[in-house]
Short mmCIF file of C-alpha atoms and ligand atoms in Angstrom, two decimals:
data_model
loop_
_atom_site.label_atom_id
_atom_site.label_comp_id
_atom_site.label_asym_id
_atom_site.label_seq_id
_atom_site.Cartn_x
_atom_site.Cartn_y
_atom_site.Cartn_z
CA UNK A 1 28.72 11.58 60.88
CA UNK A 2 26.43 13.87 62.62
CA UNK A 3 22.92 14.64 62.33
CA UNK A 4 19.84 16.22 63.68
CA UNK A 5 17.35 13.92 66.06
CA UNK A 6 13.42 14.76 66.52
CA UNK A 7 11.41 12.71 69.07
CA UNK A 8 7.52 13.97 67.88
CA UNK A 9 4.74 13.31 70.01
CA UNK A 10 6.31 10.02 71.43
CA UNK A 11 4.37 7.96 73.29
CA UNK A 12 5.21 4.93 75.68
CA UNK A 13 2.95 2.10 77.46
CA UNK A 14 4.62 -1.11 78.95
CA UNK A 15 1.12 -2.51 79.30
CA UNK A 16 -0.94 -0.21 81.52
CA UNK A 17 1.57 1.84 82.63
CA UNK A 18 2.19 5.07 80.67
CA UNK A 19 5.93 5.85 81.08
CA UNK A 20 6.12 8.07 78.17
CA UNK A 21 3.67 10.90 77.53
CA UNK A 22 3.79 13.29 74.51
CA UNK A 23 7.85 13.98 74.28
CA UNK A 24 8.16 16.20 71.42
CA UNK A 25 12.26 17.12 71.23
CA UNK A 26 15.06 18.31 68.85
CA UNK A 27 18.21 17.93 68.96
CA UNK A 28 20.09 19.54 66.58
CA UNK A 29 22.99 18.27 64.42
CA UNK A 30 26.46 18.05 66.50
CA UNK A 31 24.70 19.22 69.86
CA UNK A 32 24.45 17.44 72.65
CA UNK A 33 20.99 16.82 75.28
CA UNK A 34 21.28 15.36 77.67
CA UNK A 35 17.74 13.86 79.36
CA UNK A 36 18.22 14.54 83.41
CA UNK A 37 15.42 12.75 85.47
CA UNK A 38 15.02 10.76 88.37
CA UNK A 39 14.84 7.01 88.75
CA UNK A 40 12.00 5.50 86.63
CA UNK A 41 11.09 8.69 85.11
CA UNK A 42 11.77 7.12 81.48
CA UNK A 43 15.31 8.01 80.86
CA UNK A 44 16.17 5.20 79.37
CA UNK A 45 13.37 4.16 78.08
CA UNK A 46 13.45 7.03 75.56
CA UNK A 47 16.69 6.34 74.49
CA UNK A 48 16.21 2.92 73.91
CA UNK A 49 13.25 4.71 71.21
CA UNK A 50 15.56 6.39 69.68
CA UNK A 51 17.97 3.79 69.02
CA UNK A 52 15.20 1.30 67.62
CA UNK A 53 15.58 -1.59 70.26
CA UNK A 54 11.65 0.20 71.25
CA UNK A 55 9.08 0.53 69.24
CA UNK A 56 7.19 3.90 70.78
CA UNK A 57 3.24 2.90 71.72
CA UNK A 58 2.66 6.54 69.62
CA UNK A 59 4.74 8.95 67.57
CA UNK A 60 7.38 9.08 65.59
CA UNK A 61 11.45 9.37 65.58
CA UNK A 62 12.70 11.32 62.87
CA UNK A 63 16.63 11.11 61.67
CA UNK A 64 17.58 14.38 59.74
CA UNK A 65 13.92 15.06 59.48
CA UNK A 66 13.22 11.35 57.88
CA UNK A 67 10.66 9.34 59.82
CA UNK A 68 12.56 6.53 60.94
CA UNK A 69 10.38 4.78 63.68
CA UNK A 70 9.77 1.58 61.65
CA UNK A 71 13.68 1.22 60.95
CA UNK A 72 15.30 -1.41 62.51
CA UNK A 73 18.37 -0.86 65.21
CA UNK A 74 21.14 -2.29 63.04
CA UNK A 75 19.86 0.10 60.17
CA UNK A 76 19.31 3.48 62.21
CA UNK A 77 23.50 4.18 62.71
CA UNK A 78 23.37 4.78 65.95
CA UNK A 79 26.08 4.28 68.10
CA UNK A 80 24.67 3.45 72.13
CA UNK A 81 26.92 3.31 75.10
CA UNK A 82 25.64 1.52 78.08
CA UNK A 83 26.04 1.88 82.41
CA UNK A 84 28.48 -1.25 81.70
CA UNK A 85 31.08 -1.99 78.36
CA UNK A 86 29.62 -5.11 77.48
CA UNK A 87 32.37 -5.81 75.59
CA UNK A 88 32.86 -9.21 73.88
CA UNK A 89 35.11 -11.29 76.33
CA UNK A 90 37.10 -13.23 73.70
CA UNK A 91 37.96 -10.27 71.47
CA UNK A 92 41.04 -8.42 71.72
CA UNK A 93 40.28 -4.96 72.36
CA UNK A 94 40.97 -3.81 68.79
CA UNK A 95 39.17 -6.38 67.60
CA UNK A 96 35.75 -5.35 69.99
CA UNK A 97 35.74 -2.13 68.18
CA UNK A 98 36.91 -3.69 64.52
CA UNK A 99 33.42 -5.59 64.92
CA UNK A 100 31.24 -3.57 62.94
CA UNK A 101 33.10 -2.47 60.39
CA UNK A 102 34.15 -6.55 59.76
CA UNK A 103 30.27 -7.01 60.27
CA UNK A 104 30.10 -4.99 57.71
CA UNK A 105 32.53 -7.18 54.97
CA UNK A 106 35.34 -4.86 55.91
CA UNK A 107 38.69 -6.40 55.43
CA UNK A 108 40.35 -7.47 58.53
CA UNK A 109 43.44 -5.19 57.95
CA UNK A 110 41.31 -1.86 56.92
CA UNK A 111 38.71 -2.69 59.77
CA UNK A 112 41.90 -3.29 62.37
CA UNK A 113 43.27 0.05 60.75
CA UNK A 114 39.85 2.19 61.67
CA UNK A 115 39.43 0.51 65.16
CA UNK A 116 43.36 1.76 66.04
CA UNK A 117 42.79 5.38 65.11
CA UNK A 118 39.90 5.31 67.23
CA UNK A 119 41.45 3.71 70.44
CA UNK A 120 44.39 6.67 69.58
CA UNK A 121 41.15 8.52 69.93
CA UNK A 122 40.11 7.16 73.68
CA UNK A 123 43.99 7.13 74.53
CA UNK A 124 44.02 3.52 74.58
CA UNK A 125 46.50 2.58 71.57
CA UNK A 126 48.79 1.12 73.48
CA UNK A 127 45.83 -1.49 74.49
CA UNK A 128 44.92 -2.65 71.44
CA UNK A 129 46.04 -6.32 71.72
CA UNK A 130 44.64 -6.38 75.28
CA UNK A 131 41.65 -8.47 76.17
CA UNK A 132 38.93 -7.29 77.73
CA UNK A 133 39.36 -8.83 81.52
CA UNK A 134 42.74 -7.27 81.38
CA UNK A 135 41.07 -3.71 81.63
CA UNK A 136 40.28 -1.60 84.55
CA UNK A 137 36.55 0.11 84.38
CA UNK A 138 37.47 3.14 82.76
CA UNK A 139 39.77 1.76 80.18
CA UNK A 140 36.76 -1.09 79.41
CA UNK A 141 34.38 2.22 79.05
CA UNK A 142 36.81 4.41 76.65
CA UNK A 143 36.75 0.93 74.33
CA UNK A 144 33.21 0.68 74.47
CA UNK A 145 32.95 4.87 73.75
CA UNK A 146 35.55 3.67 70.52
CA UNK A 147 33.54 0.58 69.26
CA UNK A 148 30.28 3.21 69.48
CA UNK A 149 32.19 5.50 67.49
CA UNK A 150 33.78 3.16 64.95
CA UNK A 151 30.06 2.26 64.02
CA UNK A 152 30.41 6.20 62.73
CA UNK A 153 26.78 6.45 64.03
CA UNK A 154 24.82 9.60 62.84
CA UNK A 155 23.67 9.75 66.79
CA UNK A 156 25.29 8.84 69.46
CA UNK A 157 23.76 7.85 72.56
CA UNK A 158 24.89 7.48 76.22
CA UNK A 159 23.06 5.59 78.81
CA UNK A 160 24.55 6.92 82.19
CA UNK A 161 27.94 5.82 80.36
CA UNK A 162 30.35 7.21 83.36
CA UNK A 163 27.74 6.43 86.16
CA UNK A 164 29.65 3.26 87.65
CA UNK A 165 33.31 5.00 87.94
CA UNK A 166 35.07 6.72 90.51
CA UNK A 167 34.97 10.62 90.58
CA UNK A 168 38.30 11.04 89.52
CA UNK A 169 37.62 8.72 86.38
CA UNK A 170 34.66 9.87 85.59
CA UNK A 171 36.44 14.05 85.35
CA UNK A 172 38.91 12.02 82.74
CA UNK A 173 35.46 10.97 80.49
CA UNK A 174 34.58 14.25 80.66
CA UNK A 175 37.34 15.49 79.43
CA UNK A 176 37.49 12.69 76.45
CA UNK A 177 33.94 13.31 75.97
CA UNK A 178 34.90 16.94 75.04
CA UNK A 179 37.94 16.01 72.78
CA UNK A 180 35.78 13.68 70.83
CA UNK A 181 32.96 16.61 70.24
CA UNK A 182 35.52 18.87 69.26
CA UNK A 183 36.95 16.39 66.82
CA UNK A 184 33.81 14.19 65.65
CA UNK A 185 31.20 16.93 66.18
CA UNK A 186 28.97 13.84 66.85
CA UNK A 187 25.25 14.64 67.81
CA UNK A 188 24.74 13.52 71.27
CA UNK A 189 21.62 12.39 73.72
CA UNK A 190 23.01 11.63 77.11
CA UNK A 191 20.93 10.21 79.70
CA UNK A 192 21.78 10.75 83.55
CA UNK A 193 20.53 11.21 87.12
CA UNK A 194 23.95 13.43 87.35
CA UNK A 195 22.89 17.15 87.60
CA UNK A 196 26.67 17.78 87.48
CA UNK A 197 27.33 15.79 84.43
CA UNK A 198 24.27 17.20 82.49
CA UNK A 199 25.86 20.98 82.84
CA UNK A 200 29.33 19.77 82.55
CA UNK A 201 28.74 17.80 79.06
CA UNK A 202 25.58 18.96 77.85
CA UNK A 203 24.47 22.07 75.47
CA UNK A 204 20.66 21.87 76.98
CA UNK A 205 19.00 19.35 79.40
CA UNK A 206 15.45 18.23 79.21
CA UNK A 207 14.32 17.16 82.78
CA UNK A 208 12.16 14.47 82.71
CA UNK A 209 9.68 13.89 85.31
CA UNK A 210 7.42 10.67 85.44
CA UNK A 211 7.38 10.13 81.52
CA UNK A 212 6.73 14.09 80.74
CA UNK A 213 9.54 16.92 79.71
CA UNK A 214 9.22 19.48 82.57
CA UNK A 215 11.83 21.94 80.69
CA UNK A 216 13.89 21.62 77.71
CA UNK A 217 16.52 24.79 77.61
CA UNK A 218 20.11 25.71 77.63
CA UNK A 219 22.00 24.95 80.31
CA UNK A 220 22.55 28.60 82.20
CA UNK A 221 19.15 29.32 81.25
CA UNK A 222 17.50 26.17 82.88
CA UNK A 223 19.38 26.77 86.23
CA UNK A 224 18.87 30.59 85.94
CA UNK A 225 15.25 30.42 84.65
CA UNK A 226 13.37 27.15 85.52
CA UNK A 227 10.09 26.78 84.25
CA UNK A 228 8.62 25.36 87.47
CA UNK A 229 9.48 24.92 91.12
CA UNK A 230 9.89 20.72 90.16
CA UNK A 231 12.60 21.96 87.74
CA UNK A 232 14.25 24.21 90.22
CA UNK A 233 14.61 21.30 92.90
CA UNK A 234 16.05 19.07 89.87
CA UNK A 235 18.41 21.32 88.78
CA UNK A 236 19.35 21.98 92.44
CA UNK A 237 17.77 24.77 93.44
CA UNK A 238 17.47 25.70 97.55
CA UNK A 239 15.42 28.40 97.29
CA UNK A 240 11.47 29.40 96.31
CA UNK A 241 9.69 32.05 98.21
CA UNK A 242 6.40 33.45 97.55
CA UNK A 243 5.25 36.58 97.16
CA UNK A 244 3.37 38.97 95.20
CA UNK A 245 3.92 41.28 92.37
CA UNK A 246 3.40 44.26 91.20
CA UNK A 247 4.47 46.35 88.81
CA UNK A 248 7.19 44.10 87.65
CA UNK A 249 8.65 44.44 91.54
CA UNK A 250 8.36 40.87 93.42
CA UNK A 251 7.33 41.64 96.96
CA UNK A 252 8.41 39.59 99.53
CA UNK A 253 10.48 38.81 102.43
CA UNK A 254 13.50 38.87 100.81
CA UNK A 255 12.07 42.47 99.93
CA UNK A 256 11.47 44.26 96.26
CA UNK A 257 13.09 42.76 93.64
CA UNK A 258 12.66 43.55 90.06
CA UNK A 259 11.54 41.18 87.45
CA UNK A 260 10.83 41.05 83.80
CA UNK A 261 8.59 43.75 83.38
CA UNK A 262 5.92 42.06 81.12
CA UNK A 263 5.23 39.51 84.25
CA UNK A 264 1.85 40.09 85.48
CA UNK A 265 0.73 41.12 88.64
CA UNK A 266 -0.30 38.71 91.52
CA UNK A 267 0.70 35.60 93.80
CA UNK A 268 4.73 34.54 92.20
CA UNK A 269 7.26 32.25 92.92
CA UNK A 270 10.51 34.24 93.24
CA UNK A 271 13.35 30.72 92.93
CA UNK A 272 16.77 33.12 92.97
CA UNK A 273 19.71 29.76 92.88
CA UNK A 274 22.06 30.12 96.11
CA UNK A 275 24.62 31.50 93.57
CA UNK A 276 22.23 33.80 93.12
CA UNK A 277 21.99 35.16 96.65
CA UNK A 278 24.29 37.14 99.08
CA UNK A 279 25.29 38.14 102.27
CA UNK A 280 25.48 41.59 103.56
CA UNK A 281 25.59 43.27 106.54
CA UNK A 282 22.56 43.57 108.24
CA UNK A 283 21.78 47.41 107.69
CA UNK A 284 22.64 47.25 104.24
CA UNK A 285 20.18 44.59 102.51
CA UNK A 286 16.55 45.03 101.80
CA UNK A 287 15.94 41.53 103.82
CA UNK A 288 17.44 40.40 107.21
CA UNK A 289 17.48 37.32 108.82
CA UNK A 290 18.89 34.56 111.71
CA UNK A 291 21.28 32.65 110.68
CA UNK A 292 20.36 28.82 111.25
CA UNK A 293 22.97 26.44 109.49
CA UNK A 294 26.40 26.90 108.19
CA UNK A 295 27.25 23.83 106.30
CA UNK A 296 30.61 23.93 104.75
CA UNK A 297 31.60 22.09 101.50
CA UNK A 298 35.21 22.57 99.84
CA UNK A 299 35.46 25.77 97.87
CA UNK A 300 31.99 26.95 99.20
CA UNK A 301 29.78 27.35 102.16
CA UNK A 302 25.91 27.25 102.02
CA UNK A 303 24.19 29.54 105.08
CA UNK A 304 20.27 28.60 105.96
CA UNK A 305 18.83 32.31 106.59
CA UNK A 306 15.78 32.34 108.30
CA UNK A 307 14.47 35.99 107.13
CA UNK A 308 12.65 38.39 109.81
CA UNK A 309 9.23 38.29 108.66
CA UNK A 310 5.87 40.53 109.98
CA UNK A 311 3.76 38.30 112.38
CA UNK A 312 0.99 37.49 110.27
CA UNK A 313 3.67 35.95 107.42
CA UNK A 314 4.90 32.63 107.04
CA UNK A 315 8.48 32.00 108.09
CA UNK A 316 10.58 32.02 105.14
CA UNK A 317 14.40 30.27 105.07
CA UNK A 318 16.60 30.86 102.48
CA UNK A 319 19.99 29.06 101.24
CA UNK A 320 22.91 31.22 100.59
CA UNK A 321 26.21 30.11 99.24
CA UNK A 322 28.96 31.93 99.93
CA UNK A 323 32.71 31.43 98.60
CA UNK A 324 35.45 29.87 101.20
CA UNK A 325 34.43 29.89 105.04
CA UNK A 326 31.96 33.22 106.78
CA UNK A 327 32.45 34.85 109.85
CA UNK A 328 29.26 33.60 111.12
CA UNK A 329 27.61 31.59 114.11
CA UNK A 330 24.38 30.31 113.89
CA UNK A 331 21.84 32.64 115.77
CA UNK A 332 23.60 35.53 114.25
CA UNK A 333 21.71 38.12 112.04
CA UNK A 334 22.94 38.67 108.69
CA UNK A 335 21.73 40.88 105.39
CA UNK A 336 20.67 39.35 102.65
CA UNK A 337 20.11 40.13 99.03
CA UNK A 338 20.33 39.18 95.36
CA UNK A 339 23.69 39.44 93.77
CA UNK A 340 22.25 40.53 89.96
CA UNK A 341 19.18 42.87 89.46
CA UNK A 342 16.26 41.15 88.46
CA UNK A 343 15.27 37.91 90.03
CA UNK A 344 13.40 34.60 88.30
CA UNK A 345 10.14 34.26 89.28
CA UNK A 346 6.95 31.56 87.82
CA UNK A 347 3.55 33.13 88.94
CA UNK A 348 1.30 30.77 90.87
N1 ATP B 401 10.77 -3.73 79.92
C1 ATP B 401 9.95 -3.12 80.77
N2 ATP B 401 8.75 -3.64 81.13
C2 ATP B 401 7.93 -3.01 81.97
N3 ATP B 401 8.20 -1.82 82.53
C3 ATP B 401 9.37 -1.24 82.24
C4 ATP B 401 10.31 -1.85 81.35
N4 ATP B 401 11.39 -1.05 81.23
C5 ATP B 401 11.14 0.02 82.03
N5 ATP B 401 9.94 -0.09 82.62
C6 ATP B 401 9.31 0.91 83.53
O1 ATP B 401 9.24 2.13 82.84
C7 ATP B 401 9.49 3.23 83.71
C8 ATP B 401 10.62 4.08 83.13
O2 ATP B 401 11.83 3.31 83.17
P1 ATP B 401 13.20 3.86 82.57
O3 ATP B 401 14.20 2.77 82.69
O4 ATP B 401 12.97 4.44 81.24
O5 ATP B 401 13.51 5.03 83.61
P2 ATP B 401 14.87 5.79 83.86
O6 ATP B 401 14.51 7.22 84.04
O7 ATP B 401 15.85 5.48 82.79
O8 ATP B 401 15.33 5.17 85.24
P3 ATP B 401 16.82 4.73 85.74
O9 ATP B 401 17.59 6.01 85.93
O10 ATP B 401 16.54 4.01 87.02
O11 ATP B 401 17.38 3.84 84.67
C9 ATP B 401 9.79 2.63 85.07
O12 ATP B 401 8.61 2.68 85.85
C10 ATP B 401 10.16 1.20 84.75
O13 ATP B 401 9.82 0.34 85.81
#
């Protein structure tokens, strides 16, 4: 039931506003994307393309490689899971996801038979004669996630489908989420604001900033490598400082640090992640700073370093997070370096 999605050159307009611009995008067969974006930056909008309740203003969707933009929802099998169930109030819950098979002139008994193996599915068998109001959220979600996947939809898509649960329920649909790609191999496009959820769930995220794909990539690589300092702050990123290269050595205050070789010289960006960066004692690192905010948070502590910098150079702070709880004050002085070898850097 799985197969390969290409958005080509897709365009959007609701009348003179441009909220789509030029989104070319593959998703292959049984992976899963999922589009990460603020509010507004046409998320959703996208998806709803892809699923045929859109026409795009320009381009074309293409299912397995056939053009499908002119195919009607109900034809294009996809299965679409919304921010809320929307289940049907006066339908049992086996019955909500029997719907489109019986929609489809199944037999009540053979469509009542497919609907139960996929509530086994969600972990909601013992539901199946429920209605609707008698669910909490996340039980009403898993039967929605079950009706999508009864449909057997070549794509499935997920409109910020966990987004109104509690944390703890939300870790549970992750965990279903990865039982049913293990299982179904379904090909996935997940839309969220959820930085978290995108690297949890996702193979790659494209981030999507005001109608435009910033970065489509894996997900290490996009966190490790972002293409651009708006990328960087989307994926989470604390730290950018400038500097020059030369020579494939990035010259800054955080000191020499090595990048790819074939980077050419001049004005770069060097955007090392927090993970990325270290403490050390103070003799011992290339850089070496003032300590300026220790802000603890469970497992982990992040540590604001402003370096020591020459008195012509801008002042430079740095984030640093550091496992469990430091031996540090603010106004102390502390090393600091990068924990690999060669650090990320976009030149300017
Ligand atoms: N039916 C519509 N008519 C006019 N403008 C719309 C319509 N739907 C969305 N928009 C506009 O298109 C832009 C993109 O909206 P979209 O819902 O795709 O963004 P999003 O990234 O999914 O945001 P959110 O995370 O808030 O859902 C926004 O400026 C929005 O106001």
């Amino acid at each position: 039931m799985s197969s390969s999605l290409t958005f080509d050159a897709v365009s959007h307009r609701f009348g003179a506003e441009e909220v789509l611009r030029d989104i070319t995008l593959c998703v292959p067969e049984s992976s899963c994307v999922a589009l990460l974006g603020a509010s507004g930056s046409g998320k959703s909008t996208l998806l709803r393309i892809a699923a045929g309740l859109l026409p795009p203003s320009a381009g074309q969707v293409r299912i397995d490689g056939e053009d499908v933009t002119a195919v009607e929802a109900e034809k294009r099998e996809t299965g679409l899971v919304f921010q809320r169930p929307l289940l049907f109030p006066h339908l049992s819950v086996v019955d909500n996801v029997a719907f489109a098979s019986r929609m489809a002139g199944g037999s009540k008994a053979e469509s009542r038979r497919q609907a139960r193996e996929y509530l086994e599915l969600v972990q909601l068998a013992d539901y199946a004669q429920r209605m609707p109001g008698q669910l909490s959220g996340g039980q009403e979600q898993r039967v929605a996630l079950a009706r999508a996947l009864a449909r057997r939809p070549r794509i499935l898509l997920l409109d910020e489908p966990f987004s109104s649960l509690d944390l703890g329920l939300r870790e549970d649909m992750y965990e279903l989420l990865e039982t049913i790609r293990e299982q179904l191999r379904p090909t996935i496009v997940l839309v969220t604001h959820d930085r978290r959820e995108a690297s949890v769930l996702a193979d790659t995220i494209a981030v999507l900033e005001h109608g435009e794909i910033l970065q489509h990539a894996p997900v290490a690589q996009i966190h490790h490598q972002p293409a651009s300092p708006a990328v960087n702050r989307i994926l989470g990123g604390l730290n950018e400082v400038l500097g020059v290269i030369r020579a494939g050595v990035h010259h800054s205050a955080l000191g020499r640090i090595t990048v790819a070789p074939d980077t050419p010289d001049g004005p770069a960006l060097l955007m090392p992640r927090q993970e990325s960066l270290q403490l050390t004692g103070a003799g011992e690192a290339p850089a070496r700073g003032t300590v300026t905010q220790i802000r603890p948070s469970g497992a982990h502590t992040l540590v604001r370093v402003t370096l020591d910098a020459a008195a012509d150079q801008e002042r430079v702070d740095v984030a640093v997070e550091v496992t469990g709880t430091p031996r540090l004050s603010r106004g102390d002085t502390t090393g600091v370096g990068l924990r690999g070898t060669a650090g990320w850097v976009v030149p300017l």
